[in-house]
XYZ file of C-alpha atoms in Angstrom:
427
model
C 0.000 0.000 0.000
C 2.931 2.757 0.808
C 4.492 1.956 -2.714
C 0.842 2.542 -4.085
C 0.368 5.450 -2.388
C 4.188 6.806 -3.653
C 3.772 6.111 -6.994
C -0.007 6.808 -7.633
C -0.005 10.207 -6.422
C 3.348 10.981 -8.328
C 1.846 9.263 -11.935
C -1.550 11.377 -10.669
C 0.091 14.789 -10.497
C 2.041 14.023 -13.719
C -1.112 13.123 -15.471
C -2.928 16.445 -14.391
C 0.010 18.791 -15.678
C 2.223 18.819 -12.851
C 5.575 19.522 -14.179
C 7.347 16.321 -13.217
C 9.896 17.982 -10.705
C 7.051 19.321 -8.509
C 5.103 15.866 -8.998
C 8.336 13.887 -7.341
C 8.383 16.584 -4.690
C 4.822 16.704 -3.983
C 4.608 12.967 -4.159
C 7.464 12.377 -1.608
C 5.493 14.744 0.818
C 2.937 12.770 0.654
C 4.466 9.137 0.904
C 6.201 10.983 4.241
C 3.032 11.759 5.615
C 1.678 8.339 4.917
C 4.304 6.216 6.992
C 4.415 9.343 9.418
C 7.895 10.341 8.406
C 8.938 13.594 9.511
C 9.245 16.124 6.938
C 12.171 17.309 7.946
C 13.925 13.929 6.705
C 12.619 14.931 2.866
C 14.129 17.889 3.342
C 17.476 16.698 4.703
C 17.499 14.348 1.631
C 16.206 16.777 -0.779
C 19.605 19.310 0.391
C 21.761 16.262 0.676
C 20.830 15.110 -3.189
C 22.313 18.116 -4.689
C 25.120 19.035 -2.555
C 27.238 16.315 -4.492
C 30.415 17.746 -5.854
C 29.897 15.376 -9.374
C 27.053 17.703 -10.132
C 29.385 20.367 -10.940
C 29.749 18.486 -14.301
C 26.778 19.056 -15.494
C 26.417 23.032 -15.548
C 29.536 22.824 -17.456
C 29.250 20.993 -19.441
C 25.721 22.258 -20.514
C 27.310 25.742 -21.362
C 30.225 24.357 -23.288
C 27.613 22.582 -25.489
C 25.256 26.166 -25.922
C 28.524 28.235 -26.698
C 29.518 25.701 -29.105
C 26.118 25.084 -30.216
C 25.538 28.665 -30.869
C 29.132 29.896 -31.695
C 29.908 28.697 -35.272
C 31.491 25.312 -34.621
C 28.745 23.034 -35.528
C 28.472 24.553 -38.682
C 32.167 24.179 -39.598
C 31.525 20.192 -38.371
C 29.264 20.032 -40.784
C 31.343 21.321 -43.446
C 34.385 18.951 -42.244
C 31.894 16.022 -42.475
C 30.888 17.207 -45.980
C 34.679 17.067 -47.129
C 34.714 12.757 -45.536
C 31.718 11.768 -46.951
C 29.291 13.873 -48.716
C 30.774 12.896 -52.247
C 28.637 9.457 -51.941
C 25.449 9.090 -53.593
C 23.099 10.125 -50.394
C 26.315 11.312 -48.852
C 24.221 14.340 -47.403
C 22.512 12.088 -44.911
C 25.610 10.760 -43.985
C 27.071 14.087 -43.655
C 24.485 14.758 -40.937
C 24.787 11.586 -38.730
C 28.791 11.804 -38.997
C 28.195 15.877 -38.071
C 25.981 14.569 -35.383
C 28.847 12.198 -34.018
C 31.470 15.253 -33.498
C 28.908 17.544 -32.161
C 27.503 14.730 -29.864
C 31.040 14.087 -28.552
C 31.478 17.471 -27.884
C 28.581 18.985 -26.412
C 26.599 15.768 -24.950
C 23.626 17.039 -25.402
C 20.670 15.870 -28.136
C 18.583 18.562 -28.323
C 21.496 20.387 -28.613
C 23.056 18.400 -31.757
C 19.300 18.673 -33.815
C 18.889 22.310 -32.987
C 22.456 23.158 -34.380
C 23.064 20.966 -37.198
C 19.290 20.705 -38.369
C 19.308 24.310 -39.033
C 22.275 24.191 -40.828
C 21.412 20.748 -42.164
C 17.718 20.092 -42.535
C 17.774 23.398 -45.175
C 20.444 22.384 -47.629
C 19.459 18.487 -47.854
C 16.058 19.633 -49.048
C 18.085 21.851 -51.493
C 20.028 19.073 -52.970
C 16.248 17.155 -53.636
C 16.039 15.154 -50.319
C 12.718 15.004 -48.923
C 12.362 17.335 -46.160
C 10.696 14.683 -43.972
C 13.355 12.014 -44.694
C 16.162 14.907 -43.571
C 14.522 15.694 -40.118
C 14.234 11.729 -39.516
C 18.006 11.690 -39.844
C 18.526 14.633 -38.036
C 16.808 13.497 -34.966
C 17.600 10.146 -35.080
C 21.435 10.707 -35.602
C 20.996 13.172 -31.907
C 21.046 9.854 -30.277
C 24.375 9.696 -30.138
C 24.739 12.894 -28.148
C 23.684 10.314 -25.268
C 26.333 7.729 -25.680
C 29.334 9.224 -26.621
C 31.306 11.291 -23.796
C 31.199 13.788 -22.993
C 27.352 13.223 -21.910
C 26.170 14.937 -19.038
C 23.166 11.741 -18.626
C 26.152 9.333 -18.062
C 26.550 11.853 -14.697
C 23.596 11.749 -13.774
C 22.878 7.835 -14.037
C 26.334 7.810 -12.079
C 24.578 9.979 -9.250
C 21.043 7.965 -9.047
C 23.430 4.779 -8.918
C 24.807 6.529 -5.292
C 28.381 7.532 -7.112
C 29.055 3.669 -6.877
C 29.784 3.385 -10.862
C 32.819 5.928 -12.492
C 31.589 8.586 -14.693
C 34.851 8.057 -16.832
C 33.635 4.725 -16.892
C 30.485 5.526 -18.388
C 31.748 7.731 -20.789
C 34.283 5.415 -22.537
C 31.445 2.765 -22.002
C 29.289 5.432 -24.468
C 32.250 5.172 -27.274
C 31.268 1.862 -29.141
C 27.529 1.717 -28.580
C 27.578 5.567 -29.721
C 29.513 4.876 -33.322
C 27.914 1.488 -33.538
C 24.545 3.459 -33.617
C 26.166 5.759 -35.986
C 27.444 3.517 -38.562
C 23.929 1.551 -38.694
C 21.988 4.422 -39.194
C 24.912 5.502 -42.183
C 24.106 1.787 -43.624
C 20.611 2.323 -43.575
C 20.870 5.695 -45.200
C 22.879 4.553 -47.906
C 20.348 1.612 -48.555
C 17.219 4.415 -48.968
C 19.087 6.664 -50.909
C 20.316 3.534 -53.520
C 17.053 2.522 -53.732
C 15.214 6.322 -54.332
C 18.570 7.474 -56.234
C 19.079 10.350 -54.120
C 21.979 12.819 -55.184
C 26.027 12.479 -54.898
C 27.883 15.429 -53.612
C 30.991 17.542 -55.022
C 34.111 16.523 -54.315
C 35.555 19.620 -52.726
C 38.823 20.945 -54.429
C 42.317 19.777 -52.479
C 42.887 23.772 -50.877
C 39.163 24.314 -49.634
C 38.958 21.188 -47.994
C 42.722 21.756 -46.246
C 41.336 25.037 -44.883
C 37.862 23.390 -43.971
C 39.390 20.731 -41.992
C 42.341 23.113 -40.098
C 39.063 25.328 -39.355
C 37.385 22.079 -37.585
C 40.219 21.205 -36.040
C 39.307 24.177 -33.382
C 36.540 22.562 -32.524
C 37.001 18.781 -32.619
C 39.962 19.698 -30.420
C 37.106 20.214 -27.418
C 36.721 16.377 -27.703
C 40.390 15.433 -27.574
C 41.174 17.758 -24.131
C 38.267 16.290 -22.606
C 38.344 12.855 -23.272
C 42.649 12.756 -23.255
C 42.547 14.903 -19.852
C 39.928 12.629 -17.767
C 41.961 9.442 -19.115
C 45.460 10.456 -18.953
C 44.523 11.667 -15.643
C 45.423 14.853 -16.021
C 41.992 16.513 -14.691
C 39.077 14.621 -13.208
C 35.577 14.443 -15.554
C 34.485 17.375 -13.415
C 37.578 19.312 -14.218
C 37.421 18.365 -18.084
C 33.824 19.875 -17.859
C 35.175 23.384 -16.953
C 38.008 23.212 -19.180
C 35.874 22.392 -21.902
C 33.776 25.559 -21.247
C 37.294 27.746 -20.952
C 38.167 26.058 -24.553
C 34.574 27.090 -26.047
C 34.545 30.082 -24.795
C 38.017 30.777 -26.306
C 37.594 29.092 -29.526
C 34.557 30.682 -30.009
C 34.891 34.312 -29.063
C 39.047 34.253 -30.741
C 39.184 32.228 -33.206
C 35.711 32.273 -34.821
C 34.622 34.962 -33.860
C 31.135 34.254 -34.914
C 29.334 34.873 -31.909
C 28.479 38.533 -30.018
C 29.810 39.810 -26.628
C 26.959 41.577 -26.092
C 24.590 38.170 -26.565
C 26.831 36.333 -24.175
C 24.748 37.562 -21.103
C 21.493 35.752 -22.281
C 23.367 32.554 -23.408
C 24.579 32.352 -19.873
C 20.471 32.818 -18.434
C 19.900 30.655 -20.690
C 21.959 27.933 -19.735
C 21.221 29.078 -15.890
C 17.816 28.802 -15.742
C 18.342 24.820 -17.495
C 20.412 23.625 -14.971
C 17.661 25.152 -12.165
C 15.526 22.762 -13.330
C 17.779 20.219 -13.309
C 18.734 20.784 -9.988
C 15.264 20.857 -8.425
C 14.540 17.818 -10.411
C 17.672 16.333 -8.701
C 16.844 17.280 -5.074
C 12.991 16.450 -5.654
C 14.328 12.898 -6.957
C 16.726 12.122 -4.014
C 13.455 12.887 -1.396
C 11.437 10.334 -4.220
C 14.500 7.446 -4.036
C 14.815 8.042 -0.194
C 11.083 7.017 0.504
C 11.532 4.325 -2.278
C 13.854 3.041 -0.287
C 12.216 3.085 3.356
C 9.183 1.784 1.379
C 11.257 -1.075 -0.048
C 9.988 -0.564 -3.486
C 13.263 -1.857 -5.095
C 13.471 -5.085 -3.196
C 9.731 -5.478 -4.274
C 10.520 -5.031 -7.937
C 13.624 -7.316 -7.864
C 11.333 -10.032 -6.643
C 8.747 -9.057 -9.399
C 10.954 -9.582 -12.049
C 12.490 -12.361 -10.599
C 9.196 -13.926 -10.212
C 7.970 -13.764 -13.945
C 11.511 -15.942 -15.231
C 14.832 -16.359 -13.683
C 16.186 -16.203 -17.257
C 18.842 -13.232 -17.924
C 17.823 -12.821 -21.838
C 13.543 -12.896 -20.525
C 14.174 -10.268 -17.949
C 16.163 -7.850 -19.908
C 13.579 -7.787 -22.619
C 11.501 -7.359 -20.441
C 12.913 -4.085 -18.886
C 14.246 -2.776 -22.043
C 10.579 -2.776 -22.922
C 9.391 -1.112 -19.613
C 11.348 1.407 -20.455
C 10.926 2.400 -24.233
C 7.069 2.930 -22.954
C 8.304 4.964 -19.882
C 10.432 6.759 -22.449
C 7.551 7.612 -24.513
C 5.970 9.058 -21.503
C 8.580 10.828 -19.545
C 11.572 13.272 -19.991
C 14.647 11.549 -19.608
C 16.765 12.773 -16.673
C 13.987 11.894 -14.700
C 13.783 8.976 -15.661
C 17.385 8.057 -14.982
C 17.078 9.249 -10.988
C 13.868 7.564 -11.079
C 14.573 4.172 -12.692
C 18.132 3.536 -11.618
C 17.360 3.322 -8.220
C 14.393 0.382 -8.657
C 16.336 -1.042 -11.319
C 19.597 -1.407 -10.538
C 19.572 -4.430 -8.024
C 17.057 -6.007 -10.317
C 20.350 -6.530 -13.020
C 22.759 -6.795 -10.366
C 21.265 -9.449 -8.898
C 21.348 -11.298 -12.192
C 25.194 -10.686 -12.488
C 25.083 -7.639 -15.207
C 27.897 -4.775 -14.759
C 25.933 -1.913 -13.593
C 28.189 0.113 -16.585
C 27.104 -2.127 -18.819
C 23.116 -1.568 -18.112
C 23.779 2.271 -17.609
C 24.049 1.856 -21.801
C 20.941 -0.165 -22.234
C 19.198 2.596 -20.067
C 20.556 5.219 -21.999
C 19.581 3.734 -25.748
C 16.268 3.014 -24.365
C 15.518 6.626 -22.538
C 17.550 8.250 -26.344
C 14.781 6.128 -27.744
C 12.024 7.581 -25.911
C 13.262 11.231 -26.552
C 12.712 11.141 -30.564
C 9.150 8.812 -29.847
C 5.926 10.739 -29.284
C 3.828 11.783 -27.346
C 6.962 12.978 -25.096
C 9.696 13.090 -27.520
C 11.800 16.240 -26.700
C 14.368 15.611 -29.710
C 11.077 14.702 -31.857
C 9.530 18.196 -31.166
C 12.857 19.828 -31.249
C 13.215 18.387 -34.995
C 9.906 19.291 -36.005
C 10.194 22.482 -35.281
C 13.458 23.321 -36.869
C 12.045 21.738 -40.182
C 8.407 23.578 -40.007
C 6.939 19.744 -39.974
C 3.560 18.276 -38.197
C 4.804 16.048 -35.100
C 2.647 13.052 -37.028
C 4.618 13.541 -40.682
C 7.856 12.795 -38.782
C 6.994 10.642 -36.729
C 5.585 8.281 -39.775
C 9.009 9.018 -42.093
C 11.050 7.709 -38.116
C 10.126 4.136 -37.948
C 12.722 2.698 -40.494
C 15.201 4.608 -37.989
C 13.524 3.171 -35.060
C 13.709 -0.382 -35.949
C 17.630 0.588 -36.461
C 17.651 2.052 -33.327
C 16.123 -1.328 -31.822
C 18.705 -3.555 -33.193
C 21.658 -1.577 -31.828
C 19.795 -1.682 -28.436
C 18.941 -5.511 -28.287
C 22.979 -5.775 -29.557
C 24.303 -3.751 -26.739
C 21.696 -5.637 -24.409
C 23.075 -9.222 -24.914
C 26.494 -8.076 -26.253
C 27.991 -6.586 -23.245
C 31.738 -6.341 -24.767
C 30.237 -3.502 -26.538
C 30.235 -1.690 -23.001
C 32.624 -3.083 -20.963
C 35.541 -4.004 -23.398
C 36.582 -0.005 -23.935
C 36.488 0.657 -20.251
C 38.035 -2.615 -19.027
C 40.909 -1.610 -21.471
C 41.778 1.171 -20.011
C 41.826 0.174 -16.369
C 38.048 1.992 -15.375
């Protein structure tokens, strides 16, 4: 009865409008007040939640990704991406997802990666004859990667609702093979549509332009390098490569390219201020929700659930990898995360799977959810950069989701594709 009492009024205030922050808050109130908890034990875990010095990754790293997202670079990725492979028939669409796989590993953020390179993107492929509809799909469904591939602020977060037991580095060389496996499947399906509807070849570009394309990249993929060669030469901790990375933005952007505007750095910074707020209040709110989880012993109940319905590893796994898609479809993802990890976690460790190994499978699944309606951030995101309905989209998405569901079920019962990166390098 206390877990029904938890979760019902927390799925009730969600489905009456109650932004999903207030709705874990609210609902941890009242679970308190239903096993007579005193409230001041919420609000000790509530303070405790975000006074975590890993959080400081995240602000970071969000701002490096909207100076970089705003200051020129993704556009010259996209041009670098055209000189590699936009020469092959459809090469356009694989220009996008391989645009999609530098941004992603530099900013770590989805909506991020379709905002930037659709604009630049989404525009010129219908140009060159590609359906409009066919260049959003890629668009969004290329974002994925943002999730996987480090520097992604999610992997911090899943490392925080796991109680800091699993290493962010970890997680983020975990991302690496899963992220360009996802990547190169969606490039194999791309090049299948476009053989079979004979879309377009690009130019070769001329020896000179594409020397001073690349060396104009270089500035940017160079974020990716001091990031990921800091945290693993152990220079600076993943924390420390966060504010670096903003430092190297910031410079890169406002001295090198020179694209962006002093005097529109003020609202860039409110912008990115008043997104990690609400990531911090949903962080707090979801430490109170996971602390009465806890007392309530809702994860020992869904461990025994599971374990109930099979005691087979490849049964259960479907099984959650299907939970979540639909939660996915309903729910933002950070939420999600400090939601789900928490209930979730003993389930898999109790059937022997490497919590860095499911922190992938949750993160394809949740990247699934965030291009699927009715909830699909990336989705609307995408739309709206390409002047689409939600429903024309969503219809010209489902070749790319059934890609999307083969890398997952691969990285599900695969788990080299994880662990063999991080075990490599001594994580």
């Amino acid at each position: 009865m206390d877990a029904l009492i938890l979760l019902g009024s927390f799925f009730g205030l969600v489905l009456v409008g109650v932004p999903v922050a207030y709705s874990l808050g609210l609902a941890s109130i009242i679970g308190a007040l239903w096993i007579d908890l005193p409230l001041d034990a919420v609000m000790i875990q509530l303070a405790s939640g975000v006074n975590k010095f890993s959080l400081l990754a995240i602000p970071f790293f969000v701002l490096a990704g909207a100076i970089m997202a705003e200051g020129g670079i993704a556009r010259r990725l996209v041009a670098f991406a055209n000189v590699l492979v936009g020469f092959i028939r459809g090469g356009l669409s694989l220009v996008n997802i391989l645009a999609s796989t530098f941004f992603g590993a530099i900013s770590g953020s989805s909506v991020a990666d379709t905002a930037s390179v659709g604009s630049v993107l989404i525009p010129e492929m219908e140009k060159k004859g590609y359906p409009r509809t066919f260049a959003t799909a890629v668009t969004v469904s290329g974002s994925v990667q943002a999730i996987l591939i480090p520097p992604s602020h999610n992997a911090v977060l899943y490392s925080l609702a796991a109680g800091g037991t699993v290493s962010i580095a970890a997680l983020f060389m975990a991302g690496v093979l899963p992220g360009l496996l996802l990547g190169l499947t969606l490039a194999a399906m791309c090049l299948v549509i476009a053989k079979k509807n004979n879309f377009p070849k690009g130019e070769v570009i001329p020896l000179r332009q594409a020397l001073k394309i690349c060396v104009e990249a270089l500035w940017g993929l160079m974020t990716m390098v001091i990031i990921l060669g800091g945290i693993l030469s152990g220079v600076f901790t993943a924390n420390e490569s966060a504010s670096i990375a903003v430092l190297w933005a910031f410079f890169v952007t406002m001295f090198v390219y020179r694209d962006y505007k002093w005097r529109d750095l003020p609202k860039l910074v409110h912008r990115t201020v008043k997104t990690v707020t609400v990531v911090m209040i949903l962080i707090g709110f979801a430490a109170a929700f996971g602390y009465l989880m806890t007392l309530m012993q809702i994860p020992m109940k869904v461990t025994a659930f599971f374990t109930s319905l099979s005691d087979n590893k490849v049964v259960i796994l479907l099984m959650i990898n299907l939970m979540l898609i639909a939660l996915g479809c309903l729910m933002d993802m950070s939420p999600l995360i400090l939601i789900c990890t928490p209930i979730l976690l003993p389930v898999v460790t109790s059937l022997g799977i490497d919590p860095v190994h499911f922190g992938m499978i949750m993160m394809i699944n949740l990247g699934i959810g965030l291009i699927t309606p009715p909830v699909g951030t990336v989705l609307f995101v995408g739309s709206a950069v390409a002047k689409l309905p939600l429903g024309v989209v969503s219809r010209t998405m489902l070749p790319f989701f059934a890609a999307l569901f083969l890398v997952l079920m691969l990285v599900t019962y695969v788990p080299g594709l994880s662990l063999w990166l991080p075990r490599a390098m001594g994580l």
